[in-house]
CSV table of C-alpha atoms in Angstrom, one decimal:
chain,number,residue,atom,x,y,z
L,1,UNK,CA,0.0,0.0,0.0
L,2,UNK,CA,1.6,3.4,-0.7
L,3,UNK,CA,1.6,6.3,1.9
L,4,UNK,CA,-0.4,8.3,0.1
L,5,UNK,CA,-3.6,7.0,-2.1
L,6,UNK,CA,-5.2,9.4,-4.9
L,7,UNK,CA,-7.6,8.4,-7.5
L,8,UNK,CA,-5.9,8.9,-11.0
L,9,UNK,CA,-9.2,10.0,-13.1
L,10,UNK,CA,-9.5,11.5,-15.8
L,11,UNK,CA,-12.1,13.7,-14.0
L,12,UNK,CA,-14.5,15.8,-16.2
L,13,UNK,CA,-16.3,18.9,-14.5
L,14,UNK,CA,-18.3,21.4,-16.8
L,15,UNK,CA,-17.2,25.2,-16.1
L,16,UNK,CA,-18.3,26.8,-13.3
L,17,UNK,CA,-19.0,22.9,-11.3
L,18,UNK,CA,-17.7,22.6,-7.5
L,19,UNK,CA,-14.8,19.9,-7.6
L,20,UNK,CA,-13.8,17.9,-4.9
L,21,UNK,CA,-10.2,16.0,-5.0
L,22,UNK,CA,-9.2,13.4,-2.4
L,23,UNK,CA,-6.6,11.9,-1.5
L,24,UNK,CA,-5.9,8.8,1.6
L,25,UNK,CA,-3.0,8.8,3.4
L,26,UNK,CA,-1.8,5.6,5.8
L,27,UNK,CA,1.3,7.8,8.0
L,28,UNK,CA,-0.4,9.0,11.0
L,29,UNK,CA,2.7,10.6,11.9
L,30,UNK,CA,2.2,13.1,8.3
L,31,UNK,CA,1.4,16.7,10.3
L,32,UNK,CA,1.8,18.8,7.0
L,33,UNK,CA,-0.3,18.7,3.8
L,34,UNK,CA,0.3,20.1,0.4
L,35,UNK,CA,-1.9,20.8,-2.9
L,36,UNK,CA,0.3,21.3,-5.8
L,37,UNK,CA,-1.5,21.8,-9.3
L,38,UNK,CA,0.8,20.3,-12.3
L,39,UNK,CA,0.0,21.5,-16.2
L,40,UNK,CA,1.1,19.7,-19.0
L,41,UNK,CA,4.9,19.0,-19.6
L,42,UNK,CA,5.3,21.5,-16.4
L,43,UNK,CA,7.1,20.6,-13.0
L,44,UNK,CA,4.1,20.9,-10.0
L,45,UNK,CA,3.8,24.5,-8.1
L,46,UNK,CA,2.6,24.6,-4.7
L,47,UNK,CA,-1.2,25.3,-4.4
L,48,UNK,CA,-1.7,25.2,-0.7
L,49,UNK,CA,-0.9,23.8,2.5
L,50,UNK,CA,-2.3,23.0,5.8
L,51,UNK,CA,-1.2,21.6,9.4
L,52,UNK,CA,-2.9,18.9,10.9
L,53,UNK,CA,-6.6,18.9,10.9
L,54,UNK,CA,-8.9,21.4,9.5
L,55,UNK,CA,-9.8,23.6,6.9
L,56,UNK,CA,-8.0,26.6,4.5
L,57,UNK,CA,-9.4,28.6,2.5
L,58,UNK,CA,-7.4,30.8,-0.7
L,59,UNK,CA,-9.4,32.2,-2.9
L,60,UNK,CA,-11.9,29.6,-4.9
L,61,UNK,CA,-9.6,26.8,-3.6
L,62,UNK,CA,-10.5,25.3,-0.4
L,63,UNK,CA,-8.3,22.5,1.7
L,64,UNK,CA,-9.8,20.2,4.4
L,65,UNK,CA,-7.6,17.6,6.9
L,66,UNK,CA,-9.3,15.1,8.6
L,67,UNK,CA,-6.7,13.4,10.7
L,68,UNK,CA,-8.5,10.8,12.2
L,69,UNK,CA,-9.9,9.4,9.1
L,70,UNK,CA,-6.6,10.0,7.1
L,71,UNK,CA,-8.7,12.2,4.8
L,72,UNK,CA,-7.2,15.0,2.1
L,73,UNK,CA,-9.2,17.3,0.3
L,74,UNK,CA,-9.3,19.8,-2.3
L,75,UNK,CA,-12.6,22.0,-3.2
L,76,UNK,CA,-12.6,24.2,-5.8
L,77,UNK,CA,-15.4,26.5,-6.5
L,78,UNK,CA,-16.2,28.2,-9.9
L,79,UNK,CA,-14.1,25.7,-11.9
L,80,UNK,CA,-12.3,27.5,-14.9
L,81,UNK,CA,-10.9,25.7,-18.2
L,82,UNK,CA,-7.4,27.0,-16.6
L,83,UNK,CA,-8.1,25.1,-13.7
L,84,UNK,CA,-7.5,21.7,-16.1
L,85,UNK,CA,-4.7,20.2,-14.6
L,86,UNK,CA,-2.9,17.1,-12.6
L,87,UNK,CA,-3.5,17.8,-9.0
L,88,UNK,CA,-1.0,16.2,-6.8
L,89,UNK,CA,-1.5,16.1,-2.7
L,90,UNK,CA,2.0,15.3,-0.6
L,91,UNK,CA,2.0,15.1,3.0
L,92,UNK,CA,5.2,15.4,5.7
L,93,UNK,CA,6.3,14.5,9.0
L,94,UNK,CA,7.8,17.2,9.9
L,95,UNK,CA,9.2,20.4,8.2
L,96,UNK,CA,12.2,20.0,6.8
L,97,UNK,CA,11.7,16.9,6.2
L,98,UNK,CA,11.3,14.9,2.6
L,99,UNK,CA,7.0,15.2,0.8
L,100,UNK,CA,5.6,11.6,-0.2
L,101,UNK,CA,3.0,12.7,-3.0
L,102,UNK,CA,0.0,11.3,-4.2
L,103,UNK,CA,-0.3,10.3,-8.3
L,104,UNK,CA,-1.9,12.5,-8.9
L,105,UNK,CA,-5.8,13.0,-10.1
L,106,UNK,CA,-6.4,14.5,-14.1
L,107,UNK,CA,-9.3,17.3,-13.8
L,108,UNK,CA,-10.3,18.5,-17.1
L,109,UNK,CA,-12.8,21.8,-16.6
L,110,UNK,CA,-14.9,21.6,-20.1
L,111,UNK,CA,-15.9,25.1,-21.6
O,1,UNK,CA,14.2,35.4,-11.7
O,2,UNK,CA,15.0,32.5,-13.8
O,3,UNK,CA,13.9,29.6,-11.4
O,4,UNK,CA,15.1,26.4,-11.6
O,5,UNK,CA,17.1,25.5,-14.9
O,6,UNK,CA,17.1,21.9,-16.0
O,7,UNK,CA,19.1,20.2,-19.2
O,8,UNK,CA,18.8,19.1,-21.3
O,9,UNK,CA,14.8,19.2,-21.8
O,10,UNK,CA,15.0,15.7,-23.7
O,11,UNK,CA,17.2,13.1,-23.6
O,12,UNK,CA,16.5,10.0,-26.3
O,13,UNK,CA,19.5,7.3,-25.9
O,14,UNK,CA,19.9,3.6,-26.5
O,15,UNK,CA,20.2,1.1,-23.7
O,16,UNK,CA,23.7,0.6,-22.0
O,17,UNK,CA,24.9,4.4,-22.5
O,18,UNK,CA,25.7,7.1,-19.6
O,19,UNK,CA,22.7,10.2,-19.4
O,20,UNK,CA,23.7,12.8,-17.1
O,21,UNK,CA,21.1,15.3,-16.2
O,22,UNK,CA,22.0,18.8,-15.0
O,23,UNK,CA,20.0,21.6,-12.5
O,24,UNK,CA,20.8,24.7,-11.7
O,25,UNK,CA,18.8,25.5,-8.6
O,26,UNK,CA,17.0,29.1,-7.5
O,27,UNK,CA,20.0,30.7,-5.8
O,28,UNK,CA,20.0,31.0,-2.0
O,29,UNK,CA,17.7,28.0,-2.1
O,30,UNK,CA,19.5,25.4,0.3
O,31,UNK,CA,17.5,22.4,-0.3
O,32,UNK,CA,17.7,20.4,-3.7
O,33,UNK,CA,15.4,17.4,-5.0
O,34,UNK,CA,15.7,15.2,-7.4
O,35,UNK,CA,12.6,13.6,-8.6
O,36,UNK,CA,10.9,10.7,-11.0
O,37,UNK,CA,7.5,10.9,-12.8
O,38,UNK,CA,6.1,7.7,-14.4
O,39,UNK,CA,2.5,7.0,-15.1
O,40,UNK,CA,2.7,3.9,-13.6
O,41,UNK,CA,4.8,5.2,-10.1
O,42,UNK,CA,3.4,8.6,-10.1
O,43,UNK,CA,6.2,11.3,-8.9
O,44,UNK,CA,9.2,9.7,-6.8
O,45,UNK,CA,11.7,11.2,-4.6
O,46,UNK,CA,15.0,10.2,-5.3
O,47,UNK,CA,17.5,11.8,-3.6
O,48,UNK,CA,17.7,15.5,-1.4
O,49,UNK,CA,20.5,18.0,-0.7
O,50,UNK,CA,20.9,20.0,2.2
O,51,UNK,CA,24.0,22.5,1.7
O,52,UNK,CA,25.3,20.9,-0.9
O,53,UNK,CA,25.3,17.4,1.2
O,54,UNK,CA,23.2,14.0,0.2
O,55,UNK,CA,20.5,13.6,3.1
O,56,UNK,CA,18.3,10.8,2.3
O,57,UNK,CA,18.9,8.9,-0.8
O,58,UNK,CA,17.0,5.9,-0.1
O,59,UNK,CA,14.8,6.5,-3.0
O,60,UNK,CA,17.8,5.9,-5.7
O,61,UNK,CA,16.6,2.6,-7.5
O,62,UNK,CA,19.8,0.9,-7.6
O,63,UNK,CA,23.5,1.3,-8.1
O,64,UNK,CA,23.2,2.7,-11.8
O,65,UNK,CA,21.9,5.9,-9.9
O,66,UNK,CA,24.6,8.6,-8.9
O,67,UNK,CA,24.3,12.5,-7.8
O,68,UNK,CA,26.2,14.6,-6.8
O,69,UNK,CA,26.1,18.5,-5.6
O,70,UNK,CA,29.6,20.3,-5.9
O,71,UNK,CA,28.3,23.5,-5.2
O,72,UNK,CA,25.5,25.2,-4.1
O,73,UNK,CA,24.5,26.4,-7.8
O,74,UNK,CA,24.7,22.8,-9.7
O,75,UNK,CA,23.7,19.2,-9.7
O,76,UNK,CA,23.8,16.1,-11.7
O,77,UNK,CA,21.8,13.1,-11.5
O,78,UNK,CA,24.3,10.2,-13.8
O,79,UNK,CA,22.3,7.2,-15.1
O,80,UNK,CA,25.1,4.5,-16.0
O,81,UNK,CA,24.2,1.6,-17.8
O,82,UNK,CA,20.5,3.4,-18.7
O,83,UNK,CA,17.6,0.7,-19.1
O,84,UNK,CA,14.7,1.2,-21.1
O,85,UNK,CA,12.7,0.9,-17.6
O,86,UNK,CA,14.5,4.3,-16.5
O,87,UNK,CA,12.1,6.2,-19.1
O,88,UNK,CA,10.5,9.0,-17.2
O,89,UNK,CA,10.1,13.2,-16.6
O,90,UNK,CA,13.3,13.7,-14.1
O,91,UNK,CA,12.6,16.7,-12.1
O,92,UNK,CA,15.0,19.0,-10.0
O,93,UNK,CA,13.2,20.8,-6.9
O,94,UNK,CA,14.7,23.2,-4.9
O,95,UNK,CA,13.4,25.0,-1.2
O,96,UNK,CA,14.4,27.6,1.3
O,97,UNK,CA,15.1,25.5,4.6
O,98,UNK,CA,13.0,22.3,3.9
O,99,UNK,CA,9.9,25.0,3.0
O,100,UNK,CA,6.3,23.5,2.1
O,101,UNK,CA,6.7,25.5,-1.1
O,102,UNK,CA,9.6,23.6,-3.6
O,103,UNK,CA,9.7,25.0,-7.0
O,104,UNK,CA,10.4,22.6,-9.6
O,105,UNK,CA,12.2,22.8,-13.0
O,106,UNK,CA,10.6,22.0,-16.2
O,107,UNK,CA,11.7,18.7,-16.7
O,108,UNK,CA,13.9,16.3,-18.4
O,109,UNK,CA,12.2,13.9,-20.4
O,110,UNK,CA,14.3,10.5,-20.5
O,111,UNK,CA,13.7,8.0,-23.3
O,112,UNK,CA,15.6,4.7,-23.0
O,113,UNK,CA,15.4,3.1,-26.4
């Protein structure tokens, strides 16, 4: 089983749908957990991160913890055609310390 | 600011021959990744720098994997003998102090024929 469980898609949303990503994770010990959004033939870039439980919100995207289920999730309200994109959760021990990421999930926002 | 340089962009080579990719990290960064991206494996850390020094490289498949950091502006990541199973995106990530935020390179796309 690895660390951290994603379902790969492809995930189709018309524009202006409310998408939910998730993600499973199995290290109790992870404290710190990342969004990072990847377009095509691009390296990722950092979306958003929380500590432990609860919820951030940044603009349309929001980011929820739920430690005792082992539970990641991204929202994102208003989805936009630019929003299409791999969307990769990592989590961490501690700062400083190495990311174990997720596959990955494919959202495709249609016009 | 230029942001992480990586090259070359692709690499096509034939089974048995040396690749060596190259990454020029964000300067003052401190922290530098080395990463693999397969479908099938999803992204994969392979090795990390702190100052220049190897911290964990627990994720290098096997003994055909070498890197090395001789300064703080420039790494490689040597593939000797490449496999056609080494076929992936190789990307180079670099932090300030182990932040959340690393900012990757584009990419080197590795084709093992």
């Amino acid at each position: 089983q690895k660390e951290v469980e994603q379902d790969p898609g492809p995930l189709s949303v018309p524009e202006g749908a409310i998408v939910s990503l998730n993600c499973t994770y199995s290290n109790s010990a992870f404290q710190y957990f990342m969004w990072y959004r990847q377009y095509s033939r691009k390296g990722p870039e950092l979306l958003m991160y929380t500590y432990s439980s609860g919820n951030k919100e940044d603009g349309r995207f929001t980011a929820q913890v739920d430690k005792s289920s082992k539970y990641i999730s991204l929202f994102i309200r208003d989805s936009q055609p630019s929003d299409s994109a791999t969307y990769l959760c990592a989590s961490r021990v501690n700062y400083g310390q190495n990311f174990v990421f997720g596959p990955g999930t494919r959202l495709s926002v249609l016009p | 600011d230029a942001g992480v340089i990586q090259s070359p962009r692709h690499e096509v080579t034939e089974m048995g021959q040396e690749v060596t990719l190259r990454c020029k990290p964000i300067s003052g960064h401190d922290y530098l990744f080395w990463y693999r991206q397969t479908m099938m494996r999803g992204l994969e850390l392979l090795i990390y720098f702190n100052n220049n020094v190897p911290i964990d490289d627990s994720g290098m498949p096997e003994d055909r994997f070498s890197a090395k950091m001789p300064n703080a502006s420039f790494s490689t990541l040597k593939i000797q003998p490449s496999e056609p199973r080494d076929s992936a995106v190789y990307f180079c990530a670099s932090s300030i102090g182990g932040d959340h935020e690393q900012f990757f390179g584009p990419g080197t796309r590795l084709t093992v024929l």
